[in-house]
PDB file of C-alpha atoms in Angstrom:
ATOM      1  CA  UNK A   1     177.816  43.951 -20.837  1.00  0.00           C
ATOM      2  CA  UNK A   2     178.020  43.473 -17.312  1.00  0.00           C
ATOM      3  CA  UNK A   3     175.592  40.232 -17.605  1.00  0.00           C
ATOM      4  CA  UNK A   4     178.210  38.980 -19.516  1.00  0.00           C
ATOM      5  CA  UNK A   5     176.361  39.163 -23.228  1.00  0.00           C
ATOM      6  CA  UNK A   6     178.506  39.441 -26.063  1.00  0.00           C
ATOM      7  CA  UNK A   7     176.198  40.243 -28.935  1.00  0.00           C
ATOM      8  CA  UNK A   8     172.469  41.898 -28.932  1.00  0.00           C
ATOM      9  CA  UNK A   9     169.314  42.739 -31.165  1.00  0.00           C
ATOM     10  CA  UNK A  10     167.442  45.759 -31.943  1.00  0.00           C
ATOM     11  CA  UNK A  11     164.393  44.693 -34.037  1.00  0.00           C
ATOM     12  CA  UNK A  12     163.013  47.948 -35.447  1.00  0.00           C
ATOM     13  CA  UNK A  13     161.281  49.143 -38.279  1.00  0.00           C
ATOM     14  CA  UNK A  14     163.271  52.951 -38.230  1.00  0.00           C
ATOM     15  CA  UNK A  15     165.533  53.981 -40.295  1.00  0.00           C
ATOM     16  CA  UNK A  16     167.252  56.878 -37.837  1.00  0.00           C
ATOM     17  CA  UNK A  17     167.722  53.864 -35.272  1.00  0.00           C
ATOM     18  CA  UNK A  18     170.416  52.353 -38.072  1.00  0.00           C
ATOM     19  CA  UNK A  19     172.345  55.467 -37.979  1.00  0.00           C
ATOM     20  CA  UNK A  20     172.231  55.733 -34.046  1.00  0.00           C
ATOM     21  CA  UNK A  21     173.917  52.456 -33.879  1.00  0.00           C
ATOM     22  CA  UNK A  22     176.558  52.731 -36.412  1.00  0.00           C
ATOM     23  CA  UNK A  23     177.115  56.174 -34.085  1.00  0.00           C
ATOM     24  CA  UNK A  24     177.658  54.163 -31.102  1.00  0.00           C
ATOM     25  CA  UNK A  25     178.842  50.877 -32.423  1.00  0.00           C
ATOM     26  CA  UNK A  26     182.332  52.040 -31.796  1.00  0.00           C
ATOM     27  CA  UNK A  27     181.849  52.345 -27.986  1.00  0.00           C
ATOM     28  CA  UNK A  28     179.769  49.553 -27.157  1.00  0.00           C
ATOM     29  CA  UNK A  29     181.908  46.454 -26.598  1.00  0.00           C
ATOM     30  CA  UNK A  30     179.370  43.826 -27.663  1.00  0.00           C
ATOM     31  CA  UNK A  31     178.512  42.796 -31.274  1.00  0.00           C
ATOM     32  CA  UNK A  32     175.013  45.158 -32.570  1.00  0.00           C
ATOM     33  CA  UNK A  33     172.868  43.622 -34.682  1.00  0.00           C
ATOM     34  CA  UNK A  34     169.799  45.336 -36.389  1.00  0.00           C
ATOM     35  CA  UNK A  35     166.656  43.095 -36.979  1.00  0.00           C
ATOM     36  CA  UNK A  36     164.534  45.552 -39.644  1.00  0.00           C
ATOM     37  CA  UNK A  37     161.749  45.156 -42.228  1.00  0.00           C
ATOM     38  CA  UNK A  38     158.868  42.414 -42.563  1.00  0.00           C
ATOM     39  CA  UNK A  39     158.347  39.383 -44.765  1.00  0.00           C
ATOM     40  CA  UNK A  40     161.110  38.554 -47.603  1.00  0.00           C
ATOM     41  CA  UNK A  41     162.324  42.164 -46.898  1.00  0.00           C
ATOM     42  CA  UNK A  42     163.503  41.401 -43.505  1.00  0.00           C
ATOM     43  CA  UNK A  43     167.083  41.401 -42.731  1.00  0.00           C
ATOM     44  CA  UNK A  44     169.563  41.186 -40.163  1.00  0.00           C
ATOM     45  CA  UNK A  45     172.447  43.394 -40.193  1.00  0.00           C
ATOM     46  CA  UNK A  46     175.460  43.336 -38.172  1.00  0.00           C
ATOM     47  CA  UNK A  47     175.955  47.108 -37.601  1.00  0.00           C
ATOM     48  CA  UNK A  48     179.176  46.673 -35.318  1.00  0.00           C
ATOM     49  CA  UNK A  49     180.870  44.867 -38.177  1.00  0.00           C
ATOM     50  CA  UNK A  50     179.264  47.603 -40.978  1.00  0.00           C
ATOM     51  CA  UNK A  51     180.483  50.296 -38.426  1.00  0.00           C
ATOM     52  CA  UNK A  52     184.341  49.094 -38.118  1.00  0.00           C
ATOM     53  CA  UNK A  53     184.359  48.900 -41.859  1.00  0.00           C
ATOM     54  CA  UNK A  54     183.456  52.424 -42.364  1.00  0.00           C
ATOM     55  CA  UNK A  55     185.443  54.221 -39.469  1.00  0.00           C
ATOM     56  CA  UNK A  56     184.096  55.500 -36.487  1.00  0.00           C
ATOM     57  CA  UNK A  57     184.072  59.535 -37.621  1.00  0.00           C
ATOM     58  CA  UNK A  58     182.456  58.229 -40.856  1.00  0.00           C
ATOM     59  CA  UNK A  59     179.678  56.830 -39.305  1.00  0.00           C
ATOM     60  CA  UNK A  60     179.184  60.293 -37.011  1.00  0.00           C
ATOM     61  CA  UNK A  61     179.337  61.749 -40.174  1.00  0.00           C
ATOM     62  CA  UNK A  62     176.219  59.815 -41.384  1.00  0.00           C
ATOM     63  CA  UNK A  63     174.004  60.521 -38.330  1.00  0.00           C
ATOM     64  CA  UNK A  64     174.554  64.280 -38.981  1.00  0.00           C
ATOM     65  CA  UNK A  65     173.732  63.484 -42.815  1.00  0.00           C
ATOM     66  CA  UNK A  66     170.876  61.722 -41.881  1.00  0.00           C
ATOM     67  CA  UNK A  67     169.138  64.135 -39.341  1.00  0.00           C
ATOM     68  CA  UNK A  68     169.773  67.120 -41.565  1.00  0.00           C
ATOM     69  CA  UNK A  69     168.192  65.618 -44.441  1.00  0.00           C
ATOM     70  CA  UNK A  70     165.109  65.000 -42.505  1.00  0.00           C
ATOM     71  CA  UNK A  71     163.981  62.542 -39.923  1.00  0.00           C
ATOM     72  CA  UNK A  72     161.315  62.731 -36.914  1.00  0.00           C
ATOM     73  CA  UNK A  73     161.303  66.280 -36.317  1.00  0.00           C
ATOM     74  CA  UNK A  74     163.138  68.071 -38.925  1.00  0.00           C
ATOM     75  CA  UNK A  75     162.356  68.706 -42.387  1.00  0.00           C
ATOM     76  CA  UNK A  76     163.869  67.229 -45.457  1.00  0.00           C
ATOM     77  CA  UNK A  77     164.615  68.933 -48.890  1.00  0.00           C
ATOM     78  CA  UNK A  78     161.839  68.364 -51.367  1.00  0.00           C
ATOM     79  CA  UNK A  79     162.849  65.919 -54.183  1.00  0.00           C
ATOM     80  CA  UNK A  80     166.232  65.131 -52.647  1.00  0.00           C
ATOM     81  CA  UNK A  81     165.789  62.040 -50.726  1.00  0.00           C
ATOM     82  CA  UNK A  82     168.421  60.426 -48.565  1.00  0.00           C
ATOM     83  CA  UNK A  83     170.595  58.540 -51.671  1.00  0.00           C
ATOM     84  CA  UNK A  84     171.264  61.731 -53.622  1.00  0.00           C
ATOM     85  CA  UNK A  85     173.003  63.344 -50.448  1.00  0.00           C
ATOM     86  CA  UNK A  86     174.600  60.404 -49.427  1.00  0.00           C
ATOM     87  CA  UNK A  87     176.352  60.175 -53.055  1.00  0.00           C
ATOM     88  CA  UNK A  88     177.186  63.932 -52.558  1.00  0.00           C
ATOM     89  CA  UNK A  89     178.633  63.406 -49.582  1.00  0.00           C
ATOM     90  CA  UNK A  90     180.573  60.480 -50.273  1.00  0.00           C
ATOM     91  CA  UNK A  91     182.148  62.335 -53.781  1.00  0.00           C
ATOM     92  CA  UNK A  92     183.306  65.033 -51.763  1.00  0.00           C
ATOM     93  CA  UNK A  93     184.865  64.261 -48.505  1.00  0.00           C
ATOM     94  CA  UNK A  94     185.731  67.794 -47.458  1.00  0.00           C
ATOM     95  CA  UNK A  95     181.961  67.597 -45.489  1.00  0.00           C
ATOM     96  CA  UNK A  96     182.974  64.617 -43.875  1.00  0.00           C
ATOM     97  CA  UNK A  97     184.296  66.804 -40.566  1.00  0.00           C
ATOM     98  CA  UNK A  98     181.337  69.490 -40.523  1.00  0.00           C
ATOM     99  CA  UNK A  99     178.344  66.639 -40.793  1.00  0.00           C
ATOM    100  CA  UNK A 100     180.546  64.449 -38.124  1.00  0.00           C
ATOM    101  CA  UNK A 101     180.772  68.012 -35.499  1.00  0.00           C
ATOM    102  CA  UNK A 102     176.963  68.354 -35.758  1.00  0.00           C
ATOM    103  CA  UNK A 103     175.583  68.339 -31.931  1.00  0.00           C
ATOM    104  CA  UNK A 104     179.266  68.651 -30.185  1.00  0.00           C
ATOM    105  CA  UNK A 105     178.246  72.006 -28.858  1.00  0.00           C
ATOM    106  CA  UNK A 106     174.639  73.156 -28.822  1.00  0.00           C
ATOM    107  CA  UNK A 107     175.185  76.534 -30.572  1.00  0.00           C
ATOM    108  CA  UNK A 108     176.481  76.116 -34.290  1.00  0.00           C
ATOM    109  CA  UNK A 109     179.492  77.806 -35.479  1.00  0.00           C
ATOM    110  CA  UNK A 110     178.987  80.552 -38.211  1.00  0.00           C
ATOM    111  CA  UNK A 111     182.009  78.059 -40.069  1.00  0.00           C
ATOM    112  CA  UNK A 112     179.654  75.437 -40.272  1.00  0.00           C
ATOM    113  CA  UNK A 113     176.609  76.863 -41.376  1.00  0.00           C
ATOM    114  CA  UNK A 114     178.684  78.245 -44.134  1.00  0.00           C
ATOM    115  CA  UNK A 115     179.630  74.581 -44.968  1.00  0.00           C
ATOM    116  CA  UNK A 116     176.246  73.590 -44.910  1.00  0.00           C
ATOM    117  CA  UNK A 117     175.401  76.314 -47.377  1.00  0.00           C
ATOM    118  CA  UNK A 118     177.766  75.236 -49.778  1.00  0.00           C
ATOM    119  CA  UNK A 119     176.550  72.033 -48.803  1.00  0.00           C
ATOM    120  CA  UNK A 120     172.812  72.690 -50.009  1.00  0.00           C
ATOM    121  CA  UNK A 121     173.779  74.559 -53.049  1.00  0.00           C
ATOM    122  CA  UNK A 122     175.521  71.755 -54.451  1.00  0.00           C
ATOM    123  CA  UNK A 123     172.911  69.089 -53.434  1.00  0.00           C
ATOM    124  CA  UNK A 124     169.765  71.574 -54.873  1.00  0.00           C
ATOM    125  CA  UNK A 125     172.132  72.868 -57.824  1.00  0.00           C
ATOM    126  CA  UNK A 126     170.278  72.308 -61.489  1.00  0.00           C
ATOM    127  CA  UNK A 127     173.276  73.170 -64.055  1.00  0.00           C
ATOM    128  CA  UNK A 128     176.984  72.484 -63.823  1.00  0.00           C
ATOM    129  CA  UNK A 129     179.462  75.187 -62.405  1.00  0.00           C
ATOM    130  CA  UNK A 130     179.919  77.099 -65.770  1.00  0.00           C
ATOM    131  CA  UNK A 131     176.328  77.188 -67.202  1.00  0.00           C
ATOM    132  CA  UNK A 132     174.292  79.973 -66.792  1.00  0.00           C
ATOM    133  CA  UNK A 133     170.937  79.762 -65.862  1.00  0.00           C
ATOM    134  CA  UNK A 134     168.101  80.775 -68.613  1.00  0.00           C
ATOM    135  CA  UNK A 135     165.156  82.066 -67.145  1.00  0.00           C
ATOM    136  CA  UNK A 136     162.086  80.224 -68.225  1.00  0.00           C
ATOM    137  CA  UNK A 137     158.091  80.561 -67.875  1.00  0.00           C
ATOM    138  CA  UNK A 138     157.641  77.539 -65.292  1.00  0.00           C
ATOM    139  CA  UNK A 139     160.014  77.021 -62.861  1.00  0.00           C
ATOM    140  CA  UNK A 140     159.526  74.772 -59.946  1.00  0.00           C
ATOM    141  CA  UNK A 141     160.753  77.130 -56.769  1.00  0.00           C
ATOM    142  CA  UNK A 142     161.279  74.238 -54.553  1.00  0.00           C
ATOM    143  CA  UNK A 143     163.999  73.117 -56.727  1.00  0.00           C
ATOM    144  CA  UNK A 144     165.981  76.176 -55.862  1.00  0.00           C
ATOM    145  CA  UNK A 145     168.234  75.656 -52.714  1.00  0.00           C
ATOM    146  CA  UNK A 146     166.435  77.922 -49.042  1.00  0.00           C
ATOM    147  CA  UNK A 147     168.294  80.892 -48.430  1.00  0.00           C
ATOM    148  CA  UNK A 148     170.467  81.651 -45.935  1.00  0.00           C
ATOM    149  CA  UNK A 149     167.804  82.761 -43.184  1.00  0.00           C
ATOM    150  CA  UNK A 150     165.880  79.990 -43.794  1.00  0.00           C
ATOM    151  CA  UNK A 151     168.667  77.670 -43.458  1.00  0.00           C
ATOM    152  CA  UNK A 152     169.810  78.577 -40.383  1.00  0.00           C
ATOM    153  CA  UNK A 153     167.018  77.953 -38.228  1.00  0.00           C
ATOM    154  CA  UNK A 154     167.024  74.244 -40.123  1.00  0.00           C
ATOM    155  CA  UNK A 155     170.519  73.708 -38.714  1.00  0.00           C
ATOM    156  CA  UNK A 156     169.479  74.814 -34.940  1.00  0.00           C
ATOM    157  CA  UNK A 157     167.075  72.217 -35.213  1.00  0.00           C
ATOM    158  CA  UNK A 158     169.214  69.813 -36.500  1.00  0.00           C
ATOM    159  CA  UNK A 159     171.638  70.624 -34.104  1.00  0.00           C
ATOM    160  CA  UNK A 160     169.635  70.430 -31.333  1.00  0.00           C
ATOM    161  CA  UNK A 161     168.658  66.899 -32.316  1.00  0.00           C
ATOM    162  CA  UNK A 162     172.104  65.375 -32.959  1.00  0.00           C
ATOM    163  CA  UNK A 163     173.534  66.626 -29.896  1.00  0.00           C
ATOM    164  CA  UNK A 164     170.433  64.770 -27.806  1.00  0.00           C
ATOM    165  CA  UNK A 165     171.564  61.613 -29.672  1.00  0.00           C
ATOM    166  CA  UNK A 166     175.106  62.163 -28.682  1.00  0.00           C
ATOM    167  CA  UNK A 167     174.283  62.056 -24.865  1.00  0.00           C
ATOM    168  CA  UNK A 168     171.894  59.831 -24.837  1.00  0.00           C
ATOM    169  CA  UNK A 169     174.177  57.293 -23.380  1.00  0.00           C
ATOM    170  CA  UNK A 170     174.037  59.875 -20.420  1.00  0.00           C
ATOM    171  CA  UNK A 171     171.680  58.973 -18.092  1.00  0.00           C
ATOM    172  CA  UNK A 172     171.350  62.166 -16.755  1.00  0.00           C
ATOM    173  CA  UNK A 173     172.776  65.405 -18.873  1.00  0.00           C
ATOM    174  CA  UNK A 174     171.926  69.053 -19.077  1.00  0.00           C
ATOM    175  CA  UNK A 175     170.466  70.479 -22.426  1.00  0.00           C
ATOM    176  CA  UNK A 176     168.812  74.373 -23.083  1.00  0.00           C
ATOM    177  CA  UNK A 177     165.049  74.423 -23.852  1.00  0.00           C
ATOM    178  CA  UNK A 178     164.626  73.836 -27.611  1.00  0.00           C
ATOM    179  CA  UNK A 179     162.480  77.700 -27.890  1.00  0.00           C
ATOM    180  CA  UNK A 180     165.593  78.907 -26.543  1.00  0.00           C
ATOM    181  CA  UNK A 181     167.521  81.220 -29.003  1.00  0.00           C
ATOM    182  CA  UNK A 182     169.438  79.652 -31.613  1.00  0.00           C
ATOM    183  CA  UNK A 183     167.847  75.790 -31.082  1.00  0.00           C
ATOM    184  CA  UNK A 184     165.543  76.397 -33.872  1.00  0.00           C
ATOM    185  CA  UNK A 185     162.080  76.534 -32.153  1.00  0.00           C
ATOM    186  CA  UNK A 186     159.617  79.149 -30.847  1.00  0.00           C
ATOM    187  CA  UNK A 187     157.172  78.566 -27.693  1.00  0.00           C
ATOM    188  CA  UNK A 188     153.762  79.708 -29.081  1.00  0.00           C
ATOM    189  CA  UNK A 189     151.359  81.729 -26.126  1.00  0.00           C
ATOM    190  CA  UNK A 190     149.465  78.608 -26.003  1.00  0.00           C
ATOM    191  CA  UNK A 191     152.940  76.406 -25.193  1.00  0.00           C
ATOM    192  CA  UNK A 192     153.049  74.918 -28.356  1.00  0.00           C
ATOM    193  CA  UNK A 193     156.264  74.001 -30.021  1.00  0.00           C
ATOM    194  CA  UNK A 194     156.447  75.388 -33.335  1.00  0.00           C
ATOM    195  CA  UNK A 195     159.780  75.359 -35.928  1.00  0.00           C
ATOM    196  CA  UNK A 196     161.377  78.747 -36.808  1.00  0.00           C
ATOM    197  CA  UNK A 197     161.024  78.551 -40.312  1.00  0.00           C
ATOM    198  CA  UNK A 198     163.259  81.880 -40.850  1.00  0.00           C
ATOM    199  CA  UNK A 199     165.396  84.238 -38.801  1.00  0.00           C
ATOM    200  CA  UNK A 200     165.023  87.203 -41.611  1.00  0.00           C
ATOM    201  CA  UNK A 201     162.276  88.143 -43.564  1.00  0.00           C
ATOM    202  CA  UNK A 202     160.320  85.559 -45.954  1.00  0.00           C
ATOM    203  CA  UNK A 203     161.291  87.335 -48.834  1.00  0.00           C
ATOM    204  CA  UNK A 204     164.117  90.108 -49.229  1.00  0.00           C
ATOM    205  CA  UNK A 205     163.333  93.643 -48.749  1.00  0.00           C
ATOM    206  CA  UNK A 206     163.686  94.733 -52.333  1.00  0.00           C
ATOM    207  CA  UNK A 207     161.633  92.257 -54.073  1.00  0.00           C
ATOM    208  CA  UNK A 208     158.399  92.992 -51.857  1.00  0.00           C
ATOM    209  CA  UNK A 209     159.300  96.456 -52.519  1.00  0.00           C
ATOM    210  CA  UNK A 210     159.068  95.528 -56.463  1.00  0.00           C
ATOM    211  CA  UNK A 211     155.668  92.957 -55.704  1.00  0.00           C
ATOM    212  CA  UNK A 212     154.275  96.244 -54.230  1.00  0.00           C
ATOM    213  CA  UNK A 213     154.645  98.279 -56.454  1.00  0.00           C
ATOM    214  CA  UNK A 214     153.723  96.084 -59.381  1.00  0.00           C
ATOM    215  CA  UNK A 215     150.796  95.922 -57.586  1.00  0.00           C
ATOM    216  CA  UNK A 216     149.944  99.341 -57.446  1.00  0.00           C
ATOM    217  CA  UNK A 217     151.237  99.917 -60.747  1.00  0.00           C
ATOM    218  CA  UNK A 218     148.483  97.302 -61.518  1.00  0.00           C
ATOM    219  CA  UNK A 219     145.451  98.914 -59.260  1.00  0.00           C
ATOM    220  CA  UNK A 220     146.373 102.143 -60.974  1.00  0.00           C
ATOM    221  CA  UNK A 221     146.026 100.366 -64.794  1.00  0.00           C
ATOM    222  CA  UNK A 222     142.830  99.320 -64.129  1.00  0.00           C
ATOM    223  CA  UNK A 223     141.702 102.731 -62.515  1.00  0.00           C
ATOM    224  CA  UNK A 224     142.303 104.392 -65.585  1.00  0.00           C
ATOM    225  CA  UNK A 225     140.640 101.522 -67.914  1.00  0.00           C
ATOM    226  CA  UNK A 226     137.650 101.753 -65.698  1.00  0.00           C
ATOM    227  CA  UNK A 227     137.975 105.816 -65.869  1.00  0.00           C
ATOM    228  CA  UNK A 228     138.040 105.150 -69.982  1.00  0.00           C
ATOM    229  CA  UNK A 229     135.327 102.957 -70.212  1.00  0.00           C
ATOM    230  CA  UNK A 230     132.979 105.531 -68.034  1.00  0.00           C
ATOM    231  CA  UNK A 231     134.688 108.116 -70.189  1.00  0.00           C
ATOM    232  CA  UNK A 232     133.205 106.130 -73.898  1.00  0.00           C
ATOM    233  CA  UNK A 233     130.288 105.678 -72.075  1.00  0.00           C
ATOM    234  CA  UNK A 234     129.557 109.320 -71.381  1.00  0.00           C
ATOM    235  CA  UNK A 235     130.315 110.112 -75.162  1.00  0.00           C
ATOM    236  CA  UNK A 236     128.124 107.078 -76.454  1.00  0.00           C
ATOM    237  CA  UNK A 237     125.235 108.728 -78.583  1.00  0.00           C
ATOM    238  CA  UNK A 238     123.227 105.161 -77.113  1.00  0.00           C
ATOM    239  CA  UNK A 239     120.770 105.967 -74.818  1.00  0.00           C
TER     240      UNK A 239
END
């Protein structure tokens, strides 16, 4: 810009680079061109023009999108992909403002992660809004949306990451340790980085209770078949 170029070209292979661009097209007066793929698949794309034409929250909007449906260092939902939540998203713009906030502050609001929520549930959801659910022999878990404590920690992290991306213009800016509370990773003894995968228990109190005692219930069955079969045994005229 000061050089006096009016256009330039980022030739990369990465997706997340696309939607860091259309993030900043808006404040970077030169035109931004992406130079992606190999072969006949490769492509130039003239982000600053794609970024005008979509609005400058819109495209914030789509960063936030992207990094919470998985990217470098945060997870994605199984099955999901990055079309089927971009559809959602576009069908219901109420989401528009809470993906667009992601990484303003670097502590989420408990208004947000209830957005998210919602969010999730409607991108995991199997039936329509009046149809019950039948129960059935195989059901594939991972088809059923995280709950809440496991979805927290997934926003921290996501979080964490958008607001880096929205100061990396900054040359110099200050940021809390990601193992800090509420960033969405833990500092193993070894001073390894590791995600927190939940910020409750794995599974709720009352359903281990139930697993437990099936289990025992299931220790004690076979106690007393074992007890039975001695018992025939004993009484068994065979020698």
């Amino acid at each position: 810009m000061k050089l006096g170029y009016k256009s330039a070209v980022v030739r990369t292979p990465d997706s997340d680079i696309f939607f860091i661009l259309l993030h900043y097209a808006h404040s970077i007066p030169i035109t931004i061109y992406l130079d992606t793929g190999s072969g006949k698949h490769r492509q130039v794309i003239n982000i600053s023009e794609l970024a005008e034409s979509k609005g400058a929250e819109y495209c914030t909007a789509l960063l936030g999108l992207y990094v919470f449906t998985g990217e470098d260092v945060t997870s994605a939902f199984k099955c999901k992909g990055k079309v089927g939540p971009l559809k959602k998203l576009q069908k219901k713009p109420r989401y528009h403002d809470t993906f667009r906030k992601l990484g303003d502050k670097w502590l989420v609001d408990e208004e947000f992660i209830d957005e998210l929520e919602a969010f999730t549930i409607m991108l995991k959801t199997m039936v329509g809004e009046n149809e019950e659910l039948s129960m059935r022999s195989k059901v594939d878990l991972s088809r059923l949306p995280p709950c809440r404590d496991n979805l927290v920690p997934h926003v921290d992290r996501v979080n964490y990451r958008i607001a880096n991306y929205k100061r990396a213009h900054q040359a110099i800016f200050w940021r809390p340790n990601p193992y800090e509370s509420r960033q969405g990773w833990e500092k193993t003894e070894e001073g390894v980085l590791e995600p927190v995968w939940s910020c409750g228990p794995i599974l709720p109190p009352s359903l281990v209770d139930l697993l437990e005692k099936t289990a025992e219930e299931m220790e004690d069955v076979a106690d007393e078949e074992a007890q039975e079969i001695e018992y025939e045994e004993l009484l068994s005229d065979d020698e």
